[in-house]
Coordinates of C-alpha atoms in Angstrom, one line a residue:
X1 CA 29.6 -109.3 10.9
X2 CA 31.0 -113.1 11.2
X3 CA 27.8 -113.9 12.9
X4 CA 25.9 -114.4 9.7
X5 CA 28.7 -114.7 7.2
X6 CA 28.2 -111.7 5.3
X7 CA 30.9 -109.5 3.4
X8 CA 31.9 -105.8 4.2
X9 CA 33.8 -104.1 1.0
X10 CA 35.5 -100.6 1.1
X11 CA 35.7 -98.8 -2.1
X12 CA 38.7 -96.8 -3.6
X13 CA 37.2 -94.7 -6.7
X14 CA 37.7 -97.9 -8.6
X15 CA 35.0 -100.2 -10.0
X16 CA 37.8 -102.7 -11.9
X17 CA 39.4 -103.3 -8.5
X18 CA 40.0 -106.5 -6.9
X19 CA 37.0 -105.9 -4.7
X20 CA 34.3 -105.7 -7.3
X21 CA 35.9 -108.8 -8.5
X22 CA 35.5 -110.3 -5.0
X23 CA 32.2 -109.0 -5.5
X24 CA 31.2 -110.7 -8.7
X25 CA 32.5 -114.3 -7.6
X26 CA 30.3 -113.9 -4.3
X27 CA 26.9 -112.3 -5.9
X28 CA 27.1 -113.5 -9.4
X29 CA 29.2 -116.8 -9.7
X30 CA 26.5 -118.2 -7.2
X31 CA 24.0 -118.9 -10.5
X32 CA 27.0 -120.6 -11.7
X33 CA 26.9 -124.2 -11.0
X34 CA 30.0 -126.1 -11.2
X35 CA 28.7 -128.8 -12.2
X36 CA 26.9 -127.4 -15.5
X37 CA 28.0 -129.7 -17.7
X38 CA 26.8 -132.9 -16.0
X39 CA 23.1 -130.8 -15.8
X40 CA 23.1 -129.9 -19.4
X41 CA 24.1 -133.4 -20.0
X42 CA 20.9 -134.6 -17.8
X43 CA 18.7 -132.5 -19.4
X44 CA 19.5 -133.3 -23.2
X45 CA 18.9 -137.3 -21.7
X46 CA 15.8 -136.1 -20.5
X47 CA 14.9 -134.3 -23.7
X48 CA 15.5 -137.1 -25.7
X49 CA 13.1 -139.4 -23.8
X50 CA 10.6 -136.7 -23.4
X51 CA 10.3 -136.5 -27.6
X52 CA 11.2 -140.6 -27.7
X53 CA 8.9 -141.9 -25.8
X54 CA 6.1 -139.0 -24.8
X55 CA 3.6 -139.3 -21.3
X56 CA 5.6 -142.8 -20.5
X57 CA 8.9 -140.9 -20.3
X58 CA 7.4 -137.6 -18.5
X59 CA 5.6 -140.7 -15.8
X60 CA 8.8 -142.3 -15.2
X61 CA 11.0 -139.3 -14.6
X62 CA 8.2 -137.9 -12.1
X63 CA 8.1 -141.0 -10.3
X64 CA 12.1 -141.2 -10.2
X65 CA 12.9 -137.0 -9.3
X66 CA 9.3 -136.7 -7.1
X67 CA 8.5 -140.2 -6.2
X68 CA 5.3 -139.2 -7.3
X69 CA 3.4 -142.3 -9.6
X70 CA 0.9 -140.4 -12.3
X71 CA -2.2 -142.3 -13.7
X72 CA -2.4 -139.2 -15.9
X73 CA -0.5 -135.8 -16.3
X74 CA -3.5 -133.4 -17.0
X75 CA -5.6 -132.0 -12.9
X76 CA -9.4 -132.7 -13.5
X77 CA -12.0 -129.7 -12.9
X78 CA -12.7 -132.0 -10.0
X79 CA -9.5 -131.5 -8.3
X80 CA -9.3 -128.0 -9.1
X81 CA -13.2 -127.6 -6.9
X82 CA -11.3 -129.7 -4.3
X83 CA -8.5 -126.8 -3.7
X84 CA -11.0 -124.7 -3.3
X85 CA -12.2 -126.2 -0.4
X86 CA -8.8 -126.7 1.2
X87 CA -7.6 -122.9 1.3
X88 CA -9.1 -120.5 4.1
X89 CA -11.3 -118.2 1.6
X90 CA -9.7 -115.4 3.4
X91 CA -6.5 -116.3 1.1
X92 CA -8.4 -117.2 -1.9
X93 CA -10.0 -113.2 -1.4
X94 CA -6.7 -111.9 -1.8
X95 CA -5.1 -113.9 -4.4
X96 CA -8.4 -112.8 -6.2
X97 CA -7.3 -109.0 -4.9
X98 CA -3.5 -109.6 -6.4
X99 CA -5.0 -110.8 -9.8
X100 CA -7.2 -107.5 -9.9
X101 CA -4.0 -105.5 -9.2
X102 CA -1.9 -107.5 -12.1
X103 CA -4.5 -107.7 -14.7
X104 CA -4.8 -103.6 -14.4
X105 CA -1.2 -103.1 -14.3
X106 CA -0.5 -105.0 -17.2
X107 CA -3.6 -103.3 -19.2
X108 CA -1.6 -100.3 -19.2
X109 CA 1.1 -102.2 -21.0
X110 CA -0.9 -103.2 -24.1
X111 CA 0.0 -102.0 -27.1
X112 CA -2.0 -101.2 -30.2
X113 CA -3.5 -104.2 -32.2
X114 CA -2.5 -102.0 -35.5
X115 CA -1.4 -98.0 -36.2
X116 CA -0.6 -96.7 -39.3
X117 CA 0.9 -93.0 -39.8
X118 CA 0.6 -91.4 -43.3
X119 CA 4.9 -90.2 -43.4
X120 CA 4.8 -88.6 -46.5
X121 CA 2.3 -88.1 -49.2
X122 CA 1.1 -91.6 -50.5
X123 CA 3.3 -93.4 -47.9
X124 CA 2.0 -95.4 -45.0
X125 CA 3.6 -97.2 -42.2
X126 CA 3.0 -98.7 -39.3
X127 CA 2.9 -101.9 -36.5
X128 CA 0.3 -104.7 -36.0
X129 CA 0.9 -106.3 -32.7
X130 CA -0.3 -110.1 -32.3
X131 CA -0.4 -112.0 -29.7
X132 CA 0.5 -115.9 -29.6
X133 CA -1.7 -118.4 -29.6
X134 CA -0.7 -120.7 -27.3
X135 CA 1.9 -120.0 -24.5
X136 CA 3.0 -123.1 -21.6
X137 CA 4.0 -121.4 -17.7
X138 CA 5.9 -123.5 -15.1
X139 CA 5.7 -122.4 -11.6
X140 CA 8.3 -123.9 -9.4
X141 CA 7.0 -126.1 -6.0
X142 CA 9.9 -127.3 -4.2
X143 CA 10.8 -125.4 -1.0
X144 CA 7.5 -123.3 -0.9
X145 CA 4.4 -122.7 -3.1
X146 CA 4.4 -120.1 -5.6
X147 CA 0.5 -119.3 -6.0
X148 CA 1.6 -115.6 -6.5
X149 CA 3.8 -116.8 -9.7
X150 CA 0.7 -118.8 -11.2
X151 CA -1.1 -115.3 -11.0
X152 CA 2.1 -113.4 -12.6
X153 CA 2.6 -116.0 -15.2
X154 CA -0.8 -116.5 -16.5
X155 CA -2.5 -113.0 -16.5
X156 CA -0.1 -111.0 -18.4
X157 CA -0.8 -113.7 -21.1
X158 CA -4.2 -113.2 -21.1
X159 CA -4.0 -110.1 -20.8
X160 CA -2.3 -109.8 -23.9
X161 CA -4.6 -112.4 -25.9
X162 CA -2.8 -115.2 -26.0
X163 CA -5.7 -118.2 -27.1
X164 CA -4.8 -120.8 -24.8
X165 CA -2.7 -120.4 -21.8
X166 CA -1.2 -124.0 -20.0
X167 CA 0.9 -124.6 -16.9
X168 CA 3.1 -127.1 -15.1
X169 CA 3.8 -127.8 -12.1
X170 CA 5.3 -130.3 -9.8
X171 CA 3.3 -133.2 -8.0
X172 CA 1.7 -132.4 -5.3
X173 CA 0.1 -129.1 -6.4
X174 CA -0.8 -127.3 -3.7
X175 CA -4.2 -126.3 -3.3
X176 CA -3.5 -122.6 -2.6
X177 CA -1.3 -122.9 -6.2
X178 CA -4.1 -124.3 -8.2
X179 CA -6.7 -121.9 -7.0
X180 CA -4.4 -119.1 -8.2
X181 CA -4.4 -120.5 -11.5
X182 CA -8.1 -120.8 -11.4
X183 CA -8.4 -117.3 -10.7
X184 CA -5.7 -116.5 -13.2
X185 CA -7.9 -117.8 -15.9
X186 CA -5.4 -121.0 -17.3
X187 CA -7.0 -123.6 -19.7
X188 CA -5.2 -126.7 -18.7
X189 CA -2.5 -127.8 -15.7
X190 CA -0.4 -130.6 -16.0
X191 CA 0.9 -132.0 -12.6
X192 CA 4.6 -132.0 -13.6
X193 CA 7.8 -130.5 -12.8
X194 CA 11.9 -130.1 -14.1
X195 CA 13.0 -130.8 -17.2
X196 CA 10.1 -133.4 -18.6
X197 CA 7.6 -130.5 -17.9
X198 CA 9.7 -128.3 -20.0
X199 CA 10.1 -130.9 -22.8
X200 CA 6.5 -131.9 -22.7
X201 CA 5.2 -128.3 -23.0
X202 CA 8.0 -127.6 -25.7
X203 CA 7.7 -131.1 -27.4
X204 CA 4.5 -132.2 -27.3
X205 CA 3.0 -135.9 -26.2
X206 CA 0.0 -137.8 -26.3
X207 CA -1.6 -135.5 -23.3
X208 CA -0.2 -132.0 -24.0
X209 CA -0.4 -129.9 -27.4
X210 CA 3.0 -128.1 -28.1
X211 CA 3.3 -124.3 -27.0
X212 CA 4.5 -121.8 -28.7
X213 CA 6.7 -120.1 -26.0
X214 CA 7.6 -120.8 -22.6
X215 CA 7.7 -118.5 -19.4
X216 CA 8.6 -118.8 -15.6
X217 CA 11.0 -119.3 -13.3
X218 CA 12.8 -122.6 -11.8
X219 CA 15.7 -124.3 -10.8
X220 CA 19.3 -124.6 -12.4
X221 CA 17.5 -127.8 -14.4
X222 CA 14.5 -126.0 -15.6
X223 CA 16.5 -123.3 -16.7
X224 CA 18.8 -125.6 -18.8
X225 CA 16.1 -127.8 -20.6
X226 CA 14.5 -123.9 -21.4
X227 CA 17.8 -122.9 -22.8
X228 CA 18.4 -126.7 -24.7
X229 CA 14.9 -126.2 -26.5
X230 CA 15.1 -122.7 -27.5
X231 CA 14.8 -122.4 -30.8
X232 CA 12.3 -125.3 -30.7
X233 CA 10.1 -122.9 -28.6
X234 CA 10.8 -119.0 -27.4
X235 CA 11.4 -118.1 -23.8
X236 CA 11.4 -115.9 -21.7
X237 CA 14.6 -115.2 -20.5
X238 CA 17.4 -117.2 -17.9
X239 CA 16.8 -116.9 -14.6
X240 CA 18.2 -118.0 -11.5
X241 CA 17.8 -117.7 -7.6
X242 CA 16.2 -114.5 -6.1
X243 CA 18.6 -111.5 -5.5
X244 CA 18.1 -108.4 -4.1
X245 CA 20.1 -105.0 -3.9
X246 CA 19.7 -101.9 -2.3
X247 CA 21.0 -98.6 -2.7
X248 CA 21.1 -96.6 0.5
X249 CA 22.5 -93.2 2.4
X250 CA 22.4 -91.6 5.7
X251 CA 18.4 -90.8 5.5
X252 CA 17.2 -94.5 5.3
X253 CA 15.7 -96.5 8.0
X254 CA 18.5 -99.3 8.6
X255 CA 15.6 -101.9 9.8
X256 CA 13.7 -101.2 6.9
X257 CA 16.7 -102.2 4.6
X258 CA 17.9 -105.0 6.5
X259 CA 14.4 -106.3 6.2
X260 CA 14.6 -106.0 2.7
X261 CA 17.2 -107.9 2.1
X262 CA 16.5 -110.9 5.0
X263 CA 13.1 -111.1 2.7
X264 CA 14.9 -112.1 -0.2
X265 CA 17.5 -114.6 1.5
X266 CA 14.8 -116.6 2.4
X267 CA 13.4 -117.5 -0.9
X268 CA 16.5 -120.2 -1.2
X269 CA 20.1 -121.1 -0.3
X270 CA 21.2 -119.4 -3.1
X271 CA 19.6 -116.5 -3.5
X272 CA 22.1 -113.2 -3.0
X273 CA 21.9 -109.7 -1.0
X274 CA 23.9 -106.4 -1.5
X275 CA 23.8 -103.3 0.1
X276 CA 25.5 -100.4 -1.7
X277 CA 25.9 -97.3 0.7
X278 CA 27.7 -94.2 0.7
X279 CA 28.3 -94.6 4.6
X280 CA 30.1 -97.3 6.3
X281 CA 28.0 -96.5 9.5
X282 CA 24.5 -97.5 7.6
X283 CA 26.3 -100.6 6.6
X284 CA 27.1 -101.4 10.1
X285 CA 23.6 -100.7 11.6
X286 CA 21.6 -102.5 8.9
X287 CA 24.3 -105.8 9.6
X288 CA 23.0 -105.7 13.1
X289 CA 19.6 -105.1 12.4
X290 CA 19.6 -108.1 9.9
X291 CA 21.1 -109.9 13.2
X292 CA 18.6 -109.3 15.1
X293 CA 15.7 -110.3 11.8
X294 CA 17.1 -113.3 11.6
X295 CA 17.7 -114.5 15.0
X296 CA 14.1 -115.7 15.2
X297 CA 13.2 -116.1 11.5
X298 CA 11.4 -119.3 10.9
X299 CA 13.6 -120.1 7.5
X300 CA 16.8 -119.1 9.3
X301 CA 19.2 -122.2 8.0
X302 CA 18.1 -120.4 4.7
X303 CA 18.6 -117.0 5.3
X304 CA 22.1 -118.2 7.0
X305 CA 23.1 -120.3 3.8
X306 CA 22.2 -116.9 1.5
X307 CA 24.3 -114.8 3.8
X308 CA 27.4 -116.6 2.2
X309 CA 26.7 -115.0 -1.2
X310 CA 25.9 -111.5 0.1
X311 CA 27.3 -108.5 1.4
X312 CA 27.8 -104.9 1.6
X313 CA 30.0 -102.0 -0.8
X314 CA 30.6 -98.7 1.2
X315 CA 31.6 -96.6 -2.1
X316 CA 32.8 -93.1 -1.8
X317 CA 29.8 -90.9 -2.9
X318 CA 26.3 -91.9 -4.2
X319 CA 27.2 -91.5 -7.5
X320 CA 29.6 -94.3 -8.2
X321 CA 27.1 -96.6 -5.8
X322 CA 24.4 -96.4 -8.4
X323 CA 27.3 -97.0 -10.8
X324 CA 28.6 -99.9 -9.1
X325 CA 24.5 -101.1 -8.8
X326 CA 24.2 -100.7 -12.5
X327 CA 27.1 -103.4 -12.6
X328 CA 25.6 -105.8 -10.6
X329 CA 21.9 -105.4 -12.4
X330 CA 20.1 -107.0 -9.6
X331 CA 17.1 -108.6 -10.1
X332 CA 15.1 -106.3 -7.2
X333 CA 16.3 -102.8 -6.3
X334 CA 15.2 -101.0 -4.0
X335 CA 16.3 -96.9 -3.4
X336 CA 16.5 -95.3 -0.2
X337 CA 18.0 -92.2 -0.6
X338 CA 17.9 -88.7 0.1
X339 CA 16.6 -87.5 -3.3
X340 CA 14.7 -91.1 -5.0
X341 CA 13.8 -89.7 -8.3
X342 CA 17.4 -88.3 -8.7
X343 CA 18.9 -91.9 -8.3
X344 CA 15.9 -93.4 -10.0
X345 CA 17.2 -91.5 -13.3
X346 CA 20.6 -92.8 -12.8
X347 CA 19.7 -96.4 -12.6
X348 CA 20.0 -98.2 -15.6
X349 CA 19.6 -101.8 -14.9
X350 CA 17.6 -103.5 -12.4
X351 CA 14.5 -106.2 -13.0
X352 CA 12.2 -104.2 -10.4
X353 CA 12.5 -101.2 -9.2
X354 CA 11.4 -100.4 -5.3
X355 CA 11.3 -96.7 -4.3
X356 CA 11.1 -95.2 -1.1
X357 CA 11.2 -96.3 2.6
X358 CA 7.9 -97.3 2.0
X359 CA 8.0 -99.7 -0.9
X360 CA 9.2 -103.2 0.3
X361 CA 9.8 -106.1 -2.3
X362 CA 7.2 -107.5 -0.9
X363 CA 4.4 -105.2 -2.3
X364 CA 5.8 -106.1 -5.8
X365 CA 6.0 -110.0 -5.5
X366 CA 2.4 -109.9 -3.9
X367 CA 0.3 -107.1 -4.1
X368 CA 0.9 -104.2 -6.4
X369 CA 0.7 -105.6 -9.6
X370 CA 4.0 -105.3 -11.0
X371 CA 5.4 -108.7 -12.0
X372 CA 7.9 -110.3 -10.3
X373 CA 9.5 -112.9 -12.5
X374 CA 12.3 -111.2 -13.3
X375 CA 16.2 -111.9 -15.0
X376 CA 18.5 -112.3 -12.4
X377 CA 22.8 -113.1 -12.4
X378 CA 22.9 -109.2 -14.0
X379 CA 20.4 -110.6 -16.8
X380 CA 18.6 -107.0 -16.3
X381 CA 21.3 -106.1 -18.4
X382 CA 19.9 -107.7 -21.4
X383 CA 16.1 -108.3 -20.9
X384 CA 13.3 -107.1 -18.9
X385 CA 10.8 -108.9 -16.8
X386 CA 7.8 -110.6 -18.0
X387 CA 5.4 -108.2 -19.3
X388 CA 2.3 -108.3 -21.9
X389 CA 5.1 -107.7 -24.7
X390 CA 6.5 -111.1 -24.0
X391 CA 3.5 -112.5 -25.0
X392 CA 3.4 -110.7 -28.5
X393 CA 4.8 -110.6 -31.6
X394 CA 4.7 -107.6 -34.0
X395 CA 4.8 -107.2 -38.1
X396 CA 5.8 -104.1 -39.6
X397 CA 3.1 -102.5 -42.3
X398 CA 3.7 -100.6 -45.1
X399 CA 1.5 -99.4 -47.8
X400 CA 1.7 -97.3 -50.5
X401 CA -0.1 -95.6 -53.4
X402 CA 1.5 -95.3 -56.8
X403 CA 3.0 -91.4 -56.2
X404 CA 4.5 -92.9 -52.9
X405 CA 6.1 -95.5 -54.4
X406 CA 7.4 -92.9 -57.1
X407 CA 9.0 -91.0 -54.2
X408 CA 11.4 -94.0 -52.9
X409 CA 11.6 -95.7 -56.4
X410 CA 15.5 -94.1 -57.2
X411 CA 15.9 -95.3 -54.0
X412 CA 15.0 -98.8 -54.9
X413 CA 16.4 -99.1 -58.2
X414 CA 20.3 -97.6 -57.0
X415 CA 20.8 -99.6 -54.1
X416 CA 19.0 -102.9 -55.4
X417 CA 21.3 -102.3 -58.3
X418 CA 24.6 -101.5 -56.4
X419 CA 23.7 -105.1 -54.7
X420 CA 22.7 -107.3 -57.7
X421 CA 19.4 -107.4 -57.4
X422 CA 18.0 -106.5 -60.9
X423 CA 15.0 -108.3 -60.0
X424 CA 14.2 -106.3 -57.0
X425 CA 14.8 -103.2 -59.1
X426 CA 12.3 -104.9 -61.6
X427 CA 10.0 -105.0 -59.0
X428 CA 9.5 -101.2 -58.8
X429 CA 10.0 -100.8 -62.9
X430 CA 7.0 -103.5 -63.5
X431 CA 4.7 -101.2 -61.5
X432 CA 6.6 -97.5 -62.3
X433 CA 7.7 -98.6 -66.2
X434 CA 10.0 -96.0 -67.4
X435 CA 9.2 -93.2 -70.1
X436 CA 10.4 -93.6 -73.2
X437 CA 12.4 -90.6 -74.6
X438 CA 11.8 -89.1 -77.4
X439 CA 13.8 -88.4 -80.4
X440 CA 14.0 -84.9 -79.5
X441 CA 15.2 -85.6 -76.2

């Protein structure tokens, strides 16, 4: 196992042992930067120029970070009819393919614009569901294109209504990456990446109309300026480098894991793999299978660097492996078990979920329509991955008729009252005014 630096763990029964906490410096501490004060620092610098001095900050920053001089920020219809000449229309077929696939997926996620339910006699409530009206993305360039994040970013929001849908993305845009936000239906596409996109989008300039929220993945300085300017704006949630994790027993097909898992290693230095098994002889057969993957992988050096955040738990018996998975929360999870629906129950946190021998990580980031920007560093935990919800908000209704508001009206009055609230109670007696009793009474 030294060959590619991964880590073999043995469990006792016990999740709080010293191994899970071996475990949790590896995977987890990764998204961790030592150094996050002097980034936080950058980005609030950044921030402040972004709102100070608008496109002139966002141009020098691009030209200092990307070396890239801008005569303007906004990519011309023009340039978006040249991209389509650069990509092989086979490629610009299937993007259009993916987009079909997303936009139906996330159709099934839209909620009612409005329902009301009658709960007692004169007593009406219910949810309207609206969505924003104007919503920024920012896909990531850097080490690879992301066209398949343009389409995952973008559709959901129109899907879900959203008036005016904008993206960033660092100079140069790759042509493949501004078709996909063609297809994906975006209304404008600034040429800009890291903080200053974040700031422009959040902040507003002379080129580009605030947003209202902001969603996407990026790097340790994007994430920052997103977490700096929420409350100026909403987000979507932190995220860091791409994980993966797998849950696995005797019946899976050891080169169908390890390819799993060398898949996600090569998204970035960074990113993190864990196998958690029941046997310690799958854990030995997929670490030689992943050997043999990444011998000849064409993004080996990042594969090898990911390796050192990685490894594998052999736990005692399936059940405390799903436990020990539900810790971690991994950002992609895939299930190779005996019985998949049985440990698909048990699974409480995981961004995607991948079941079956049959269902690589693959099919989700590309093709089956099920997004795959995602909360990683155990951020399943707390928030789910970007879905047509993200890109609505909802207001309660209620409406009543006089004998429903008779119903709750000693309600009201005693606990408005009891909190010294007359006027509150007033509110109900101005509409319900009290008999007066008579002398007989």
């Amino acid at each position: 196992m030294d060959t590619h630096q991964c880590v073999l763990f043995i469990s006792h029964n016990n999740i709080e042992s010293d191994m899970m906490q071996q475990l949790e410096e590896g995977f987890w501490q990764r998204n961790r930067s030592s150094k996050v004060d002097d980034v936080m620092e950058t980005a609030r610098n950044i921030i402040a120029d972004v709102q100070k001095d608008g496109d002139k900050a966002i141009k020098a920053y691009t030209e200092k970070f990307d070396k890239i001089k801008l005569d303007r920020l906004q990519v011309s219809r023009e340039e978006i009819e040249e991209a389509y000449e650069k990509v092989d229309p086979e490629l610009v077929e299937e993007l259009e393919n993916a987009a079909y696939n997303i936009e139906r997926f996330h159709k099934m996620q839209l909620p009612q614009d409005l329902w009301l339910s009658e709960v007692e006699p004169g007593i009406t409530l219910g949810v309207k569901s609206t969505p924003l009206e104007r919503v920024g993305c920012y896909i990531p360039g850097g080490r690879a294109s992301y066209p398949s994040t343009a389409l995952m970013c973008v559709i959901p929001a129109r899907v879900a209504g959203v008036d005016e849908v904008v993206c960033c993305t660092p100079a140069p845009i790759n042509p493949a990456t501004l078709v996909a936000l063609d297809i994906a239906g975006v209304d404008e596409i600034y040429s800009i990446g890291g903080i200053q996109a974040i700031a422009g989008m959040a902040l507003g300039t002379e080129s580009i109309e605030p947003v209202q929220k902001i969603v996407g993945p990026g790097n340790v300085f994007v994430t920052a300026a997103k977490t700096l300017l929420r409350g100026k704006i909403e987000i979507d949630f932190p995220a860091g480098p791409s994980e993966a994790g797998v849950l696995a027993d005797d019946s899976c097909d050891p080169a169908y894991v390890a390819s799993d898992l060398v898949a996600q290693a090569e998204h970035d230095p960074m990113s993190a793999f864990i196998l958690i098994t029941d046997s310690e002889d799958v854990a030995k057969v997929v670490d030689k299978e992943i050997e043999k993957q990444v011998k000849d992988a064409p993004r080996k050096e990042i594969i090898m660097a990911a390796m050192k955040n990685s490894g594998y738990i052999v736990a005692d018996d399936m059940e405390i492996a799903i436990e020990m998975m539900n810790d971690v929360a991994p950002e992609h999870l895939c299930i190779q078990t005996k019985d998949v629906m049985d440990t698909l129950s048990k699974v409480k946190n995981a961004g995607s979920i991948f079941v079956g021998r049959y269902t690589p990580i693959a099919a989700g980031d590309y093709a089956s329509g099920t997004n795959h920007v995602l909360p990683t560093a155990s951020g399943a935990k707390l928030y789910s991955g970007l879905n047509v919800a993200h890109f609505r908000k909802t207001s309660t209704v209620q409406m009543l008729s006089k004998d429903g508001l008779d119903i709750l009206s000693p309600t009201i009055r005693k606990i408005s009252k009891s909190e010294g609230l007359y006027a509150h109670c007033n509110s109900v007696d101005i509409r319900l005014p009290k008999k007066k009793k008579s002398k007989d009474e």
